[in-house]
Structures are given as C-alpha cells and as structure tokens.
Amino acid sequence: MLSSISSARNIGLSRILPLGSTTLAARPNRPTRCGSKYSLSERGIVVRSLNTKPAYEGHIPLSWFENAFLAVGSAFMSLADPRRGDMIAALGETTAGPSLPRLRDRMLESPEGRRVLKDRPRVNSSTVDMDKLAQYPEGSFGRAYVTWLERCGVTPDTREPVHYIDDPELAYVMQRYRECHDFYHCICNLPVNVESELAVKYFEFANLGLPMAAISALFGPLRLTPQKRARLFSEFVPWALKCGSSAQSLITVYWEKRWEQDVNDLKKELGIWDPPEARWSKPLSEAKALAQKRQQSAAPTSASAP
C-alpha cells in the first residue's frame, strides 16, 4: 500500500476525480480557491495534481481520501501483524488530526519544549553516544537508559521516519514522540512485551492525547491471554491513566539534556511513579553487567582521547 502511493506520487500526471458533476458542470468557470490542490476543468470535474512538492525530505502528500484510505488500511494491517512497524507508523500519522498542534503548543509554552523545537534533536545510535552514557554513574538517567536497552535487547534505530504529516514542524513533533517512546518505557520501568507496551500506550494517551495510543489501547488487549488481560485492566491501566494524566507532558522534556540527572529525581520532577511489577525477559543484574562491560570497553578510548 505504501509503495503504491509513493510510486503514484512520482508520476508527473494528474488524477481526475469526478465530483458532483451536475453542480460543477453548471459552473464550469468557477475559479480555483487560492492554495488549493484542486482545479476545475472545462468538463466540470475536479483535477488534482499528483506532482505536489514535498514539504520536507521523505514527505508524501496525501489527499483527504488517500489519508482516510491509508488510515483504515494501516489499522487492519497493524492488527493483523503488529510487527509491521511501517503500518503502525502510518496509522499514527494519518489519525493524528488536531493532537499534533496541541502537542506543539505545549512545547511552545515550555522553555525546555521550545528549545527542543529549535534544536530538533534526533534519537538514534548516530546521535546518542551509548558508550558515553555507560560512563555516567549508576542511578543517572543516561546509565538507566543504556541498562534498559541492554535488558530489553533493543536499539534506538528502529523508528520509522515521518511521511504523511504535511507541516514540517508537526512532522518533527510526531518524529520526536516516536523516537522518545523508549524513554517513556525507561522512566516508567517497563520492558518491551505486549502487556507493558499496552500499559505505555494507556499512559501516552492520558499524557499526550494521541489517537494512535487510544487505538492501540482499545484493540491491543485482544492479543493477550485472559489472565494477562485481567491484570492489565486491574493493575496497569489504573496506574497508566492516573500517572499519565497527572505527570508533566513528556513531549516537552529535553531528554538529551537530562543524562546526568538522578533518575529518581527526574521521576519526581515529572510526577511519575513506578507501575506494578512487570514481567522482564532478562534479569536486571544481567543487564547491569552488560552496561558495565560497555563502560569498561569504552574507558580506554575515553582515556586516550585528547
């Protein structure tokens, strides 16, 4: 689906969409509205240019119909195969609606958030020095993040780029949310599994108000066993809704400036408290040992640096 839309965008032709031919044909010389992607042909039908200029690298402009079609299609694909990160990303973008302007406004109201919008930092293994984070003392947010990555066996390089948000600044807000998702897991002390992911989605919906989080929270529990579903709703959901709604809006946090901060102090500042104990696939001691190994291997490099 994504490839077909992208391919169609590269064709320098026009798509002709018949609309209300009787009314339109009666007014063949109706002027085109300024800034519109549509023009009126002499036959009384609307012609839409497919050669719309992208607003940023990777941008794929969509009509309202294409946006709705992609939203429905990506929703079905995401439910059928939750491993399809591209479909989940497309669903988040096509259903974002007015939630992104609201998040942008929250960032603009916060000095820290305004700095994020100005600097537009990115979170991946090229922009974040994991070896340097491993050098931070035990208990710091940077060290906690590296330990969380080791414990969950994930990297920050798996986030899809934004394609379907037209406004470049709002596109960055969506990208920022997407790339900071693992920070939410880390600060809330939750692993990467279905029930914990759903707990984070409930938290995100209460904290950020993204429709995608609500969709995941609504349909995601269908994949759980009855026992896990019961615990999700009896223990994790109450925590997520209460904590998420009362905590500072996490989209405003400049996480990269908080590496050295004590993680417990950071949680208190943000108004976050730990959820019920989650099910981890790897013991914390093993993850700490891996983080310690990373620290030791990076130490000679740091020592030899001028």
Short mmCIF file of C-alpha atoms in Angstrom, two decimals:
data_model
loop_
_atom_site.label_atom_id
_atom_site.label_comp_id
_atom_site.label_asym_id
_atom_site.label_seq_id
_atom_site.Cartn_x
_atom_site.Cartn_y
_atom_site.Cartn_z
CA MET A 1 0.00 0.00 0.00
CA LEU A 2 2.76 2.43 1.00
CA SER A 3 4.81 1.64 -2.07
CA SER A 4 1.85 2.06 -4.39
CA ILE A 5 1.04 5.50 -3.01
CA SER A 6 4.69 6.52 -3.14
CA SER A 7 5.00 5.27 -6.73
CA ALA A 8 1.88 7.12 -7.80
CA ARG A 9 3.36 10.33 -6.39
CA ASN A 10 6.32 10.05 -8.71
CA ILE A 11 4.16 10.04 -11.84
CA GLY A 12 4.00 13.51 -13.39
CA LEU A 13 0.38 13.10 -14.39
CA SER A 14 -2.92 14.16 -12.88
CA ARG A 15 -5.66 12.09 -11.34
CA ILE A 16 -9.16 13.04 -12.37
CA LEU A 17 -11.72 12.66 -9.60
CA PRO A 18 -15.39 13.03 -10.63
CA LEU A 19 -17.32 15.04 -8.08
CA GLY A 20 -20.97 16.19 -8.13
CA SER A 21 -20.92 16.59 -11.90
CA THR A 22 -24.33 18.27 -12.13
CA THR A 23 -23.48 21.14 -9.81
CA LEU A 24 -19.95 21.57 -11.00
CA ALA A 25 -20.79 21.37 -14.68
CA ALA A 26 -23.27 24.18 -14.25
CA ARG A 27 -20.39 26.41 -13.10
CA PRO A 28 -17.51 25.45 -15.44
CA ASN A 29 -15.66 28.72 -14.94
CA ARG A 30 -15.69 28.62 -11.15
CA PRO A 31 -12.29 29.97 -10.00
CA THR A 32 -9.85 27.79 -8.15
CA ARG A 33 -9.50 28.58 -4.45
CA CYS A 34 -6.11 30.04 -3.61
CA GLY A 35 -3.70 27.44 -2.27
CA SER A 36 -5.94 24.52 -3.21
CA LYS A 37 -4.56 21.34 -4.75
CA TYR A 38 -7.64 21.15 -6.98
CA SER A 39 -8.61 22.92 -10.22
CA LEU A 40 -11.80 22.83 -12.26
CA SER A 41 -11.65 21.55 -15.82
CA GLU A 42 -13.95 22.62 -18.63
CA ARG A 43 -15.87 19.37 -18.28
CA GLY A 44 -16.96 20.22 -14.77
CA ILE A 45 -14.75 17.74 -12.95
CA VAL A 46 -12.05 18.27 -10.39
CA VAL A 47 -8.46 17.63 -11.39
CA ARG A 48 -5.91 17.05 -8.65
CA SER A 49 -2.20 17.32 -9.36
CA LEU A 50 -0.09 14.38 -8.23
CA ASN A 51 3.10 16.37 -8.60
CA THR A 52 2.67 18.21 -5.27
CA LYS A 53 6.04 19.36 -4.00
CA PRO A 54 7.10 17.58 -0.76
CA ALA A 55 7.47 19.87 2.25
CA TYR A 56 10.50 18.00 3.61
CA GLU A 57 12.69 15.01 2.82
CA GLY A 58 10.59 11.85 2.75
CA HIS A 59 7.26 13.71 2.75
CA ILE A 60 4.45 12.07 0.78
CA PRO A 61 1.49 14.48 0.39
CA LEU A 62 -1.92 12.81 0.57
CA SER A 63 -5.42 13.91 -0.32
CA TRP A 64 -8.11 13.55 2.36
CA PHE A 65 -9.36 10.40 0.62
CA GLU A 66 -5.89 8.85 0.44
CA ASN A 67 -5.30 9.74 4.08
CA ALA A 68 -8.56 8.07 5.13
CA PHE A 69 -7.87 5.03 2.95
CA LEU A 70 -4.37 4.64 4.37
CA ALA A 71 -5.67 5.08 7.92
CA VAL A 72 -8.18 2.25 7.52
CA GLY A 73 -5.77 0.00 5.65
CA SER A 74 -2.91 0.52 8.08
CA ALA A 75 -5.26 -0.12 11.01
CA PHE A 76 -6.23 -3.53 9.61
CA MET A 77 -2.62 -4.37 8.76
CA SER A 78 -1.41 -3.34 12.21
CA LEU A 79 -3.97 -5.56 13.89
CA ALA A 80 -3.18 -8.47 11.58
CA ASP A 81 0.58 -8.17 12.03
CA PRO A 82 1.77 -5.95 14.93
CA ARG A 83 5.35 -6.42 13.71
CA ARG A 84 4.62 -4.13 10.75
CA GLY A 85 6.25 -1.01 12.10
CA ASP A 86 5.61 0.87 8.86
CA MET A 87 1.87 0.26 9.14
CA ILE A 88 1.79 1.28 12.80
CA ALA A 89 3.69 4.44 11.92
CA ALA A 90 1.30 5.21 9.05
CA LEU A 91 -1.68 4.71 11.34
CA GLY A 92 -0.23 7.13 13.87
CA GLU A 93 0.33 9.81 11.25
CA THR A 94 -2.96 9.51 9.38
CA THR A 95 -5.03 9.60 12.59
CA ALA A 96 -3.07 12.32 14.41
CA GLY A 97 -5.51 15.09 13.49
CA PRO A 98 -5.50 18.09 15.86
CA SER A 99 -3.46 16.27 18.52
CA LEU A 100 -0.13 17.33 16.97
CA PRO A 101 -0.89 21.08 17.02
CA ARG A 102 -1.90 20.70 20.68
CA LEU A 103 1.39 18.96 21.48
CA ARG A 104 3.30 21.63 19.58
CA ASP A 105 1.52 24.30 21.61
CA ARG A 106 2.50 22.54 24.84
CA MET A 107 6.11 22.56 23.70
CA LEU A 108 5.92 26.25 22.85
CA GLU A 109 4.55 27.01 26.32
CA SER A 110 7.58 25.35 27.94
CA PRO A 111 11.11 26.83 27.82
CA GLU A 112 12.50 23.29 27.58
CA GLY A 113 10.00 22.36 24.89
CA ARG A 114 10.78 25.49 22.86
CA ARG A 115 14.44 24.54 22.93
CA VAL A 116 13.59 21.08 21.61
CA LEU A 117 11.63 22.63 18.73
CA LYS A 118 14.53 24.96 17.99
CA ASP A 119 17.31 22.33 18.13
CA ARG A 120 15.24 19.44 16.71
CA PRO A 121 17.45 16.71 18.20
CA ARG A 122 17.17 13.16 16.86
CA VAL A 123 17.49 9.95 18.85
CA ASN A 124 19.46 7.12 17.24
CA SER A 125 22.80 5.40 17.64
CA SER A 126 24.47 8.04 15.46
CA THR A 127 23.32 10.99 17.57
CA VAL A 128 23.48 9.39 21.02
CA ASP A 129 26.86 8.10 22.24
CA MET A 130 25.88 4.90 24.07
CA ASP A 131 29.44 4.33 25.30
CA LYS A 132 29.44 7.79 26.84
CA LEU A 133 26.10 7.11 28.54
CA ALA A 134 27.60 3.96 30.03
CA GLN A 135 30.21 6.17 31.71
CA TYR A 136 27.59 8.00 33.73
CA PRO A 137 27.25 6.91 37.35
CA GLU A 138 24.80 4.26 38.46
CA GLY A 139 21.44 5.87 39.15
CA SER A 140 21.74 8.54 36.45
CA PHE A 141 19.17 8.70 33.65
CA GLY A 142 21.81 8.10 30.99
CA ARG A 143 23.07 4.95 32.69
CA ALA A 144 19.47 3.79 33.30
CA TYR A 145 18.70 4.20 29.59
CA VAL A 146 21.70 2.15 28.47
CA THR A 147 20.81 -0.54 31.03
CA TRP A 148 17.21 -0.57 29.79
CA LEU A 149 18.38 -1.03 26.18
CA GLU A 150 20.63 -3.91 27.21
CA ARG A 151 17.91 -5.52 29.29
CA CYS A 152 15.32 -5.32 26.51
CA GLY A 153 17.73 -6.14 23.69
CA VAL A 154 16.65 -3.19 21.55
CA THR A 155 18.29 -0.18 19.87
CA PRO A 156 17.02 3.35 19.16
CA ASP A 157 17.39 2.78 15.41
CA THR A 158 14.06 1.10 14.70
CA ARG A 159 11.78 4.16 14.46
CA GLU A 160 10.16 4.86 11.10
CA PRO A 161 10.63 8.32 9.57
CA VAL A 162 7.54 10.50 9.23
CA HIS A 163 5.99 10.66 5.75
CA TYR A 164 2.36 11.77 5.86
CA ILE A 165 2.29 14.88 8.07
CA ASP A 166 2.18 17.94 5.80
CA ASP A 167 3.50 20.60 8.17
CA PRO A 168 7.28 20.18 8.72
CA GLU A 169 7.15 21.33 12.34
CA LEU A 170 4.27 19.00 13.18
CA ALA A 171 6.13 16.23 11.37
CA TYR A 172 9.03 16.78 13.74
CA VAL A 173 6.67 16.68 16.75
CA MET A 174 5.48 13.25 15.58
CA GLN A 175 9.08 12.11 14.98
CA ARG A 176 10.08 13.36 18.41
CA TYR A 177 7.26 11.44 20.06
CA ARG A 178 8.20 8.33 18.13
CA GLU A 179 11.90 8.49 18.99
CA CYS A 180 11.27 9.29 22.67
CA HIS A 181 8.93 6.34 23.15
CA ASP A 182 11.72 4.22 24.64
CA PHE A 183 12.47 6.96 27.16
CA TYR A 184 8.91 6.55 28.42
CA HIS A 185 9.48 2.82 28.85
CA CYS A 186 12.74 3.51 30.68
CA ILE A 187 11.47 6.21 33.02
CA CYS A 188 8.37 4.12 33.83
CA ASN A 189 10.49 0.98 34.33
CA LEU A 190 8.55 -1.12 31.82
CA PRO A 191 10.01 -3.75 29.43
CA VAL A 192 9.14 -4.47 25.81
CA ASN A 193 6.31 -7.00 25.72
CA VAL A 194 2.66 -6.83 24.77
CA GLU A 195 1.19 -6.07 28.18
CA SER A 196 3.87 -3.49 29.05
CA GLU A 197 3.56 -1.86 25.64
CA LEU A 198 -0.17 -1.52 26.18
CA ALA A 199 0.42 -0.02 29.61
CA VAL A 200 2.68 2.59 28.00
CA LYS A 201 0.04 3.27 25.33
CA TYR A 202 -2.57 3.98 28.01
CA PHE A 203 -0.02 6.23 29.72
CA GLU A 204 0.72 8.05 26.46
CA PHE A 205 -2.94 8.58 25.70
CA ALA A 206 -3.52 10.07 29.15
CA ASN A 207 -0.36 12.19 28.92
CA LEU A 208 -0.26 13.19 25.25
CA GLY A 209 -3.74 12.52 23.86
CA LEU A 210 -2.59 10.83 20.64
CA PRO A 211 -5.41 8.90 18.88
CA MET A 212 -2.93 6.18 17.88
CA ALA A 213 -2.30 5.41 21.54
CA ALA A 214 -6.05 5.11 22.12
CA ILE A 215 -6.46 2.77 19.13
CA SER A 216 -3.65 0.53 20.37
CA ALA A 217 -5.07 0.56 23.90
CA LEU A 218 -8.52 -0.36 22.60
CA PHE A 219 -7.62 -3.26 20.32
CA GLY A 220 -4.25 -4.40 21.68
CA PRO A 221 -5.66 -6.30 24.68
CA LEU A 222 -7.35 -8.72 22.27
CA ARG A 223 -3.92 -10.30 21.76
CA LEU A 224 -3.50 -11.09 25.46
CA THR A 225 -4.48 -14.22 27.33
CA PRO A 226 -7.46 -13.81 29.70
CA GLN A 227 -5.10 -13.82 32.69
CA LYS A 228 -2.81 -11.14 31.28
CA ARG A 229 -5.78 -9.08 30.11
CA ALA A 230 -7.30 -9.19 33.58
CA ARG A 231 -4.06 -7.98 35.16
CA LEU A 232 -3.68 -5.27 32.53
CA PHE A 233 -7.06 -3.74 33.36
CA SER A 234 -6.92 -4.33 37.10
CA GLU A 235 -3.37 -3.13 37.75
CA PHE A 236 -1.63 -1.42 34.84
CA VAL A 237 -4.45 0.62 33.30
CA PRO A 238 -5.40 2.39 36.56
CA TRP A 239 -1.72 3.27 37.10
CA ALA A 240 -1.29 4.45 33.49
CA LEU A 241 -4.35 6.68 33.43
CA LYS A 242 -3.70 8.25 36.83
CA CYS A 243 0.05 8.69 36.39
CA GLY A 244 -0.15 9.77 32.76
CA SER A 245 -2.84 12.38 33.35
CA SER A 246 -1.09 13.94 36.35
CA ALA A 247 2.51 13.85 35.07
CA GLN A 248 4.18 16.67 33.16
CA SER A 249 3.64 16.41 29.42
CA LEU A 250 6.61 14.28 28.38
CA ILE A 251 6.75 15.76 24.89
CA THR A 252 8.22 18.91 26.48
CA VAL A 253 11.21 17.13 28.06
CA TYR A 254 14.66 17.61 26.51
CA TRP A 255 15.82 14.11 27.47
CA GLU A 256 19.27 14.54 25.99
CA LYS A 257 19.96 17.32 28.49
CA ARG A 258 18.98 15.05 31.40
CA TRP A 259 21.54 12.25 31.03
CA GLU A 260 23.43 13.20 34.19
CA GLN A 261 20.34 13.74 36.32
CA ASP A 262 19.47 11.18 39.00
CA VAL A 263 16.67 9.10 37.55
CA ASN A 264 14.65 9.12 40.77
CA ASP A 265 14.91 12.91 40.98
CA LEU A 266 13.82 13.12 37.34
CA LYS A 267 10.79 10.95 38.02
CA LYS A 268 9.80 13.11 40.98
CA GLU A 269 10.19 16.25 38.88
CA LEU A 270 8.00 14.83 36.13
CA GLY A 271 5.44 13.41 38.56
CA ILE A 272 5.98 9.76 37.59
CA TRP A 273 5.86 6.80 39.92
CA ASP A 274 6.58 3.13 39.23
CA PRO A 275 3.84 0.86 37.84
CA PRO A 276 3.06 -2.61 39.20
CA GLU A 277 5.97 -5.01 38.79
CA ALA A 278 6.29 -6.09 35.17
CA ARG A 279 7.47 -9.32 33.58
CA TRP A 280 11.04 -8.98 32.27
CA SER A 281 12.73 -11.48 29.97
CA LYS A 282 16.22 -10.63 31.26
CA PRO A 283 17.27 -10.12 34.91
CA LEU A 284 18.33 -6.60 35.88
CA SER A 285 21.66 -7.93 37.15
CA GLU A 286 22.50 -9.30 33.70
CA ALA A 287 21.62 -6.01 32.03
CA LYS A 288 23.74 -4.09 34.53
CA ALA A 289 26.63 -6.44 33.84
CA LEU A 290 26.34 -5.74 30.12
CA ALA A 291 26.22 -1.99 30.77
CA GLN A 292 29.28 -2.34 32.99
CA LYS A 293 31.08 -4.23 30.23
CA ARG A 294 30.25 -1.43 27.79
CA GLN A 295 31.61 1.08 30.29
CA GLN A 296 34.88 -0.83 30.71
CA SER A 297 35.36 -1.28 26.95
CA ALA A 298 34.76 2.43 26.36
CA ALA A 299 37.09 3.53 29.18
CA PRO A 300 40.39 3.03 27.25
CA THR A 301 39.01 5.05 24.35
CA SER A 302 37.98 7.85 26.67
CA ALA A 303 41.34 7.80 28.40
CA SER A 304 43.29 8.04 25.15
CA ALA A 305 41.19 10.87 23.81
CA PRO A 306 42.93 14.27 23.92
#
